mmCIF file of C-alpha atoms in Angstrom:
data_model
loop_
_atom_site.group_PDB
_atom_site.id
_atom_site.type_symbol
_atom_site.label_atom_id
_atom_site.label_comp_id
_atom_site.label_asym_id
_atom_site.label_seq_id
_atom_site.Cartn_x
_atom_site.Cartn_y
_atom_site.Cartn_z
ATOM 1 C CA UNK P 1244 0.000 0.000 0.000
ATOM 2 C CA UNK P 1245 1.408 3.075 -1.337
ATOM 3 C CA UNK P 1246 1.168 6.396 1.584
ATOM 4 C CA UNK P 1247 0.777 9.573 0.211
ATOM 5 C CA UNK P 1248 1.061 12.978 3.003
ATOM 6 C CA UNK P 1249 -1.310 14.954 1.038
ATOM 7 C CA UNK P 1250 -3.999 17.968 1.645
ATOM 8 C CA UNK P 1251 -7.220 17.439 1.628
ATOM 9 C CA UNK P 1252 -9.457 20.563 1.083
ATOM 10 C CA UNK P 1253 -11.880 22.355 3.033
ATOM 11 C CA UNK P 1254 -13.335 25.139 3.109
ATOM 12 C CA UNK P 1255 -15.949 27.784 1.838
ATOM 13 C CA UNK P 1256 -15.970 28.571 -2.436
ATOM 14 C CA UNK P 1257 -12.237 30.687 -3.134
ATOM 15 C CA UNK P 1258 -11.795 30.867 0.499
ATOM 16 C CA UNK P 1259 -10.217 27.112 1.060
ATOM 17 C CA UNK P 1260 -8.063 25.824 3.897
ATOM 18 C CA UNK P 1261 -6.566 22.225 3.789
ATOM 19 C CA UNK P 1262 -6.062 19.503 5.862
ATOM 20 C CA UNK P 1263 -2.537 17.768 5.887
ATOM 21 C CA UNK P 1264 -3.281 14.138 6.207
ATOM 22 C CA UNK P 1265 -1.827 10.953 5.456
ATOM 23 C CA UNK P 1266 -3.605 8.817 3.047
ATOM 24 C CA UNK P 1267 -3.688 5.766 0.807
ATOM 25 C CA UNK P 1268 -2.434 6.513 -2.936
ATOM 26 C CA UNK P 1269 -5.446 5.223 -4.050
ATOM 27 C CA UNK P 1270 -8.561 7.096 -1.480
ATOM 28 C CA UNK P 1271 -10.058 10.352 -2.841
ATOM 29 C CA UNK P 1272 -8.724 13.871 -2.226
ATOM 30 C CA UNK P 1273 -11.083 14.363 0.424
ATOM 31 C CA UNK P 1274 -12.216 10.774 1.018
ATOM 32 C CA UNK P 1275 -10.775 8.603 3.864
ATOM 33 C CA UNK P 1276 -7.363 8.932 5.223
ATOM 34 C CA UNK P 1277 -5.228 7.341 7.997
ATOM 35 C CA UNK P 1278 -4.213 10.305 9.971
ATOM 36 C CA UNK P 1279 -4.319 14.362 10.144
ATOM 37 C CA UNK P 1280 -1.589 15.899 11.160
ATOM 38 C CA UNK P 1281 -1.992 19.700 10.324
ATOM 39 C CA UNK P 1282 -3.975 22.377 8.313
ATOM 40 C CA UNK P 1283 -3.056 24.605 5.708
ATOM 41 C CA UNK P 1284 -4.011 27.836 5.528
ATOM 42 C CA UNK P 1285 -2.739 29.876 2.152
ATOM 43 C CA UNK P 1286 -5.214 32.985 2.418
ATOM 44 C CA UNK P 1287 -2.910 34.546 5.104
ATOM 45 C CA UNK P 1288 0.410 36.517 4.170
ATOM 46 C CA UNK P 1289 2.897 34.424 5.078
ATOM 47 C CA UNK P 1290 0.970 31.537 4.641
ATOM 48 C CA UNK P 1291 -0.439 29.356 8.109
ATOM 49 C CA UNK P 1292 1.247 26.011 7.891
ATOM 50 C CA UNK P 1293 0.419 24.289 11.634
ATOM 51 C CA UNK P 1294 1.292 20.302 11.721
ATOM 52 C CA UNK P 1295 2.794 17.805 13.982
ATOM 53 C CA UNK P 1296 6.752 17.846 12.843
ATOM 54 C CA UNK P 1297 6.779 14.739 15.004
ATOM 55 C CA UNK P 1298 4.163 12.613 13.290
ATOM 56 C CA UNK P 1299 5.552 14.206 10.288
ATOM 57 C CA UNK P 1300 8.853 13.030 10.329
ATOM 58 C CA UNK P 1301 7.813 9.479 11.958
ATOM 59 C CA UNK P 1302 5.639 8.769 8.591
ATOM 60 C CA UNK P 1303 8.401 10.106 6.330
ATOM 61 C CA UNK P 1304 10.885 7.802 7.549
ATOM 62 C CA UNK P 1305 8.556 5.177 7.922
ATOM 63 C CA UNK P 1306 8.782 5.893 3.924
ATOM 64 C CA UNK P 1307 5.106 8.030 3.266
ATOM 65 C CA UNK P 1308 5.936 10.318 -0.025
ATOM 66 C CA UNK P 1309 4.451 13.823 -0.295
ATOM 67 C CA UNK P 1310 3.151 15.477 -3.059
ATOM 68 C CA UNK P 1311 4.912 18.348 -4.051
ATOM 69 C CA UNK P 1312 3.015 20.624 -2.315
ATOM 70 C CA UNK P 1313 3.603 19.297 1.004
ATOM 71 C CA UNK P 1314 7.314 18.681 0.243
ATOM 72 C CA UNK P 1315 7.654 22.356 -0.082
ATOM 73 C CA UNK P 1316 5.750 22.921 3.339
ATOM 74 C CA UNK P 1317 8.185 20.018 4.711
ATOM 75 C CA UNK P 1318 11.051 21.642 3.395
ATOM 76 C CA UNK P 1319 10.179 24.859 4.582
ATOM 77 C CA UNK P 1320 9.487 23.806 8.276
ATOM 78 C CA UNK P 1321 12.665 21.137 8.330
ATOM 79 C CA UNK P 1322 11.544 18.470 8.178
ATOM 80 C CA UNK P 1323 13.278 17.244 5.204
ATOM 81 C CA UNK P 1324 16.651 18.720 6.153
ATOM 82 C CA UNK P 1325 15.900 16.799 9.790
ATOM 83 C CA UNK P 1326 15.226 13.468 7.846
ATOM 84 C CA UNK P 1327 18.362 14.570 5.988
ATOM 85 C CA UNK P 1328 20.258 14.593 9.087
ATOM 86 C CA UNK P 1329 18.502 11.491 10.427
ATOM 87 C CA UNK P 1330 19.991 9.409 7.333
ATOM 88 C CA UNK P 1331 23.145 10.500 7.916
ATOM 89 C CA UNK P 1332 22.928 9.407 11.705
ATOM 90 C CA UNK P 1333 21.858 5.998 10.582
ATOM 91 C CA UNK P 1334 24.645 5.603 8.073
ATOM 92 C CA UNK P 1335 27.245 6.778 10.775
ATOM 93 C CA UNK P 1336 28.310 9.825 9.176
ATOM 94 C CA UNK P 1337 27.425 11.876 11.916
ATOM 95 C CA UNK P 1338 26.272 11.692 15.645
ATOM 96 C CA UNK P 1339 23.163 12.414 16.623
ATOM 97 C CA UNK P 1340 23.955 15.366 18.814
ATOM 98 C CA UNK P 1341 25.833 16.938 15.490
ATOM 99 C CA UNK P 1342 22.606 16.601 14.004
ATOM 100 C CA UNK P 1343 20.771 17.721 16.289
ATOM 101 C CA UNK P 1344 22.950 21.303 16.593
ATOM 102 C CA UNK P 1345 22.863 21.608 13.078
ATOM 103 C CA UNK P 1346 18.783 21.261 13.098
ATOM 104 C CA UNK P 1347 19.001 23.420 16.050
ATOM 105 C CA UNK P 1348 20.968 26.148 14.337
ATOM 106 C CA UNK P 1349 18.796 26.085 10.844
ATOM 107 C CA UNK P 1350 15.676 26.248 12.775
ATOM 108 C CA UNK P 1351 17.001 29.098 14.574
ATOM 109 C CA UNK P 1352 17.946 30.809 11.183
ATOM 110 C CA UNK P 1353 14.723 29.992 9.851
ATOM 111 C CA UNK P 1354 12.646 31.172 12.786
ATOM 112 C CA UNK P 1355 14.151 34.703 12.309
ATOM 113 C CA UNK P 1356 14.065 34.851 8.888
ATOM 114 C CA UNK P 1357 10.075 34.640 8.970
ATOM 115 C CA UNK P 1358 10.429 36.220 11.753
ATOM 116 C CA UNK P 1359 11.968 39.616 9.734
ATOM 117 C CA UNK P 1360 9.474 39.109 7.497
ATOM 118 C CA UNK P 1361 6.348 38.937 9.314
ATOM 119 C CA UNK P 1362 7.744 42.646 11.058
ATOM 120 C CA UNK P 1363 8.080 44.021 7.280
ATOM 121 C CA UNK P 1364 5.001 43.323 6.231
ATOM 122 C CA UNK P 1365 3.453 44.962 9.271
ATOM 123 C CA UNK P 1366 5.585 47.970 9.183
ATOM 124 C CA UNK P 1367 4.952 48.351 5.187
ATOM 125 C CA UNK P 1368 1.069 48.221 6.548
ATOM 126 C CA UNK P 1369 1.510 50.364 8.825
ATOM 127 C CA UNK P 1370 3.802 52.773 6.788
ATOM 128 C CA UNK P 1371 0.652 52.835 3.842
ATOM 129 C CA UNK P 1372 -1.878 53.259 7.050
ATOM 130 C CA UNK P 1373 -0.052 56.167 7.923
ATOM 131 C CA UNK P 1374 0.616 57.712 4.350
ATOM 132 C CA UNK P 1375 -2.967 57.636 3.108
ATOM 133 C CA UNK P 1376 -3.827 59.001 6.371
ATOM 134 C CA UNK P 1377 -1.809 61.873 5.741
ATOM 135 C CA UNK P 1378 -3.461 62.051 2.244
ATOM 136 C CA UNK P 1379 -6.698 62.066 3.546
ATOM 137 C CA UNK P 1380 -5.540 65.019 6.218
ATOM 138 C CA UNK P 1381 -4.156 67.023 3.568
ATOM 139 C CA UNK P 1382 -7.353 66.484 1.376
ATOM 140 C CA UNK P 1383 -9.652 67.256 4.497
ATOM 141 C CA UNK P 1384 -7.373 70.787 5.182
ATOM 142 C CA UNK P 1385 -7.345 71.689 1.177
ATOM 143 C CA UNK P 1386 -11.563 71.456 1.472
ATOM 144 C CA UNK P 1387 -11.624 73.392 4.378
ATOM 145 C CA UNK P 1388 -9.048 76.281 3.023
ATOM 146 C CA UNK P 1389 -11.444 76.279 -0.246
ATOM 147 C CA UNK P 1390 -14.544 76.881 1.849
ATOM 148 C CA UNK P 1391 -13.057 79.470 3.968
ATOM 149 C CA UNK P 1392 -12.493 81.141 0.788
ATOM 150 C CA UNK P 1393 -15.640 80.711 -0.825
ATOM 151 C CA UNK P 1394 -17.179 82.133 2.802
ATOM 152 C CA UNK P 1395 -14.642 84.912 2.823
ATOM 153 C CA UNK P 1396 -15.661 85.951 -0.763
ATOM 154 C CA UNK P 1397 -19.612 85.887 0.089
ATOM 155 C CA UNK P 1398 -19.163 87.930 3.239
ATOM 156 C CA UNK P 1399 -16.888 90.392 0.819
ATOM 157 C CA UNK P 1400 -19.759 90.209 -1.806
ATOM 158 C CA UNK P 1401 -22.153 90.851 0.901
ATOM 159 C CA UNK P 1402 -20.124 93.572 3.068
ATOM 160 C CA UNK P 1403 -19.359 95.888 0.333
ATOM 161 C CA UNK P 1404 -23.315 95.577 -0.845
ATOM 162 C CA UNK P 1405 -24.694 96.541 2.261
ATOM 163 C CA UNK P 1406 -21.710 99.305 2.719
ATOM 164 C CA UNK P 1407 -22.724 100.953 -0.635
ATOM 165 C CA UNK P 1408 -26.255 101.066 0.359
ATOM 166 C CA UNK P 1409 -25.852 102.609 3.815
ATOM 167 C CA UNK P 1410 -23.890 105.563 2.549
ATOM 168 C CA UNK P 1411 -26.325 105.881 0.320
ATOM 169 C CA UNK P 1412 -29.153 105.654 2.406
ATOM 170 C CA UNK P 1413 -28.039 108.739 4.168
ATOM 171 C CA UNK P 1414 -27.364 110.989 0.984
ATOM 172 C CA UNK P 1415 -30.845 109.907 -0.302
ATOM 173 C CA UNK P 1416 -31.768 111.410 3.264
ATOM 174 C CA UNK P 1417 -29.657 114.700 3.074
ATOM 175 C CA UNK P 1418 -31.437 115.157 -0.283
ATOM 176 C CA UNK P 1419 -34.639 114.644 1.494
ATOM 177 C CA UNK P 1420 -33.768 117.228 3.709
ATOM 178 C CA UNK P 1421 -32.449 119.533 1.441
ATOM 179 C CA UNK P 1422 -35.660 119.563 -0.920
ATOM 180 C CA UNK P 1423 -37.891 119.712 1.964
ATOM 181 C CA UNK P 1424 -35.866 122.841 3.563
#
């Protein structure tokens, strides 16, 4: 019996997640499978991958093949390189505490390296938060400058009307005056 560790899918319509499960070659995508050992998530930036590396690595060398999808998730969490490693222990090449500090220090490595980028992609939000709020404050302060304007020339429409007719008012008064004198 041929063992696949493949993802099975789940999910709403263009919003799916996936399970990570270990299967027989032959069973449906999402038909029966032996064992889950994770989900996928790919709709989040960087991607959610959350599985067992223990049960992982126990069906890999117990000689399950991934697809290539789930090689690259394998490869990206270590397991791969820790089979790798595991190999060479077997063989002799290496001891297992070698191993082990090599894992160790990759993992390490690794860890940061998301780590780095997980803190740029939040500070490149936050940076575009903060520039189109500035946009918007600029916008908001170029409105209000044109209505003060448009208010200022009203009440300078409106001043200079009601200027011209009080003087007015008062001459058409002294000539009152006059013709009635």
């Amino acid at each position: 019996m041929a063992v696949k560790i493949r993802l099975a899918r789940r999910g709403r319509k263009k919003a799916a997640i996936y399970d990570i499960v270990v299967a027989d070659a032959r069973a449906p995508r999402d038909g029966k499978f032996i064992e889950k050992l994770g989900t996928y998530n790919p709709n989040t930036n960087p991607a959610s991958i959350d599985f067992s590396d223990e049960k992982a690595f126990q069906w890999l060398m117990n000689g399950a093949q991934p697809t290539d999808t789930v090689k690259a998730m394998l490869s990206y969490r270590g397991i791969l390189f820790k089979k790798h490693l595991q190999i060479g222990v077997n063989k002799g090449a290496i001891t297992q505490e070698t191993a082990d500090a090599r894992f160790e220090e990759w993992k390490n490595a690794k860890d940061a390296k998301i780590a780095g980028k997980v803190e740029s992609l939040g500070s490149a939000k936050e940076a575009a938060r903060k520039a189109a709020l500035e946009a918007e404050t600029k916008k908001k302060e170029a409105r209000a400058e044109a209505i003060r304007q448009r208010d200022a020339e009203k009440a300078a429409a409106n001043a200079p009307a009601t200027e011209e007719e009080a003087p007015e008012a008062p001459a058409a008064e002294g000539e009152s005056t006059e013709e009635q004198a």
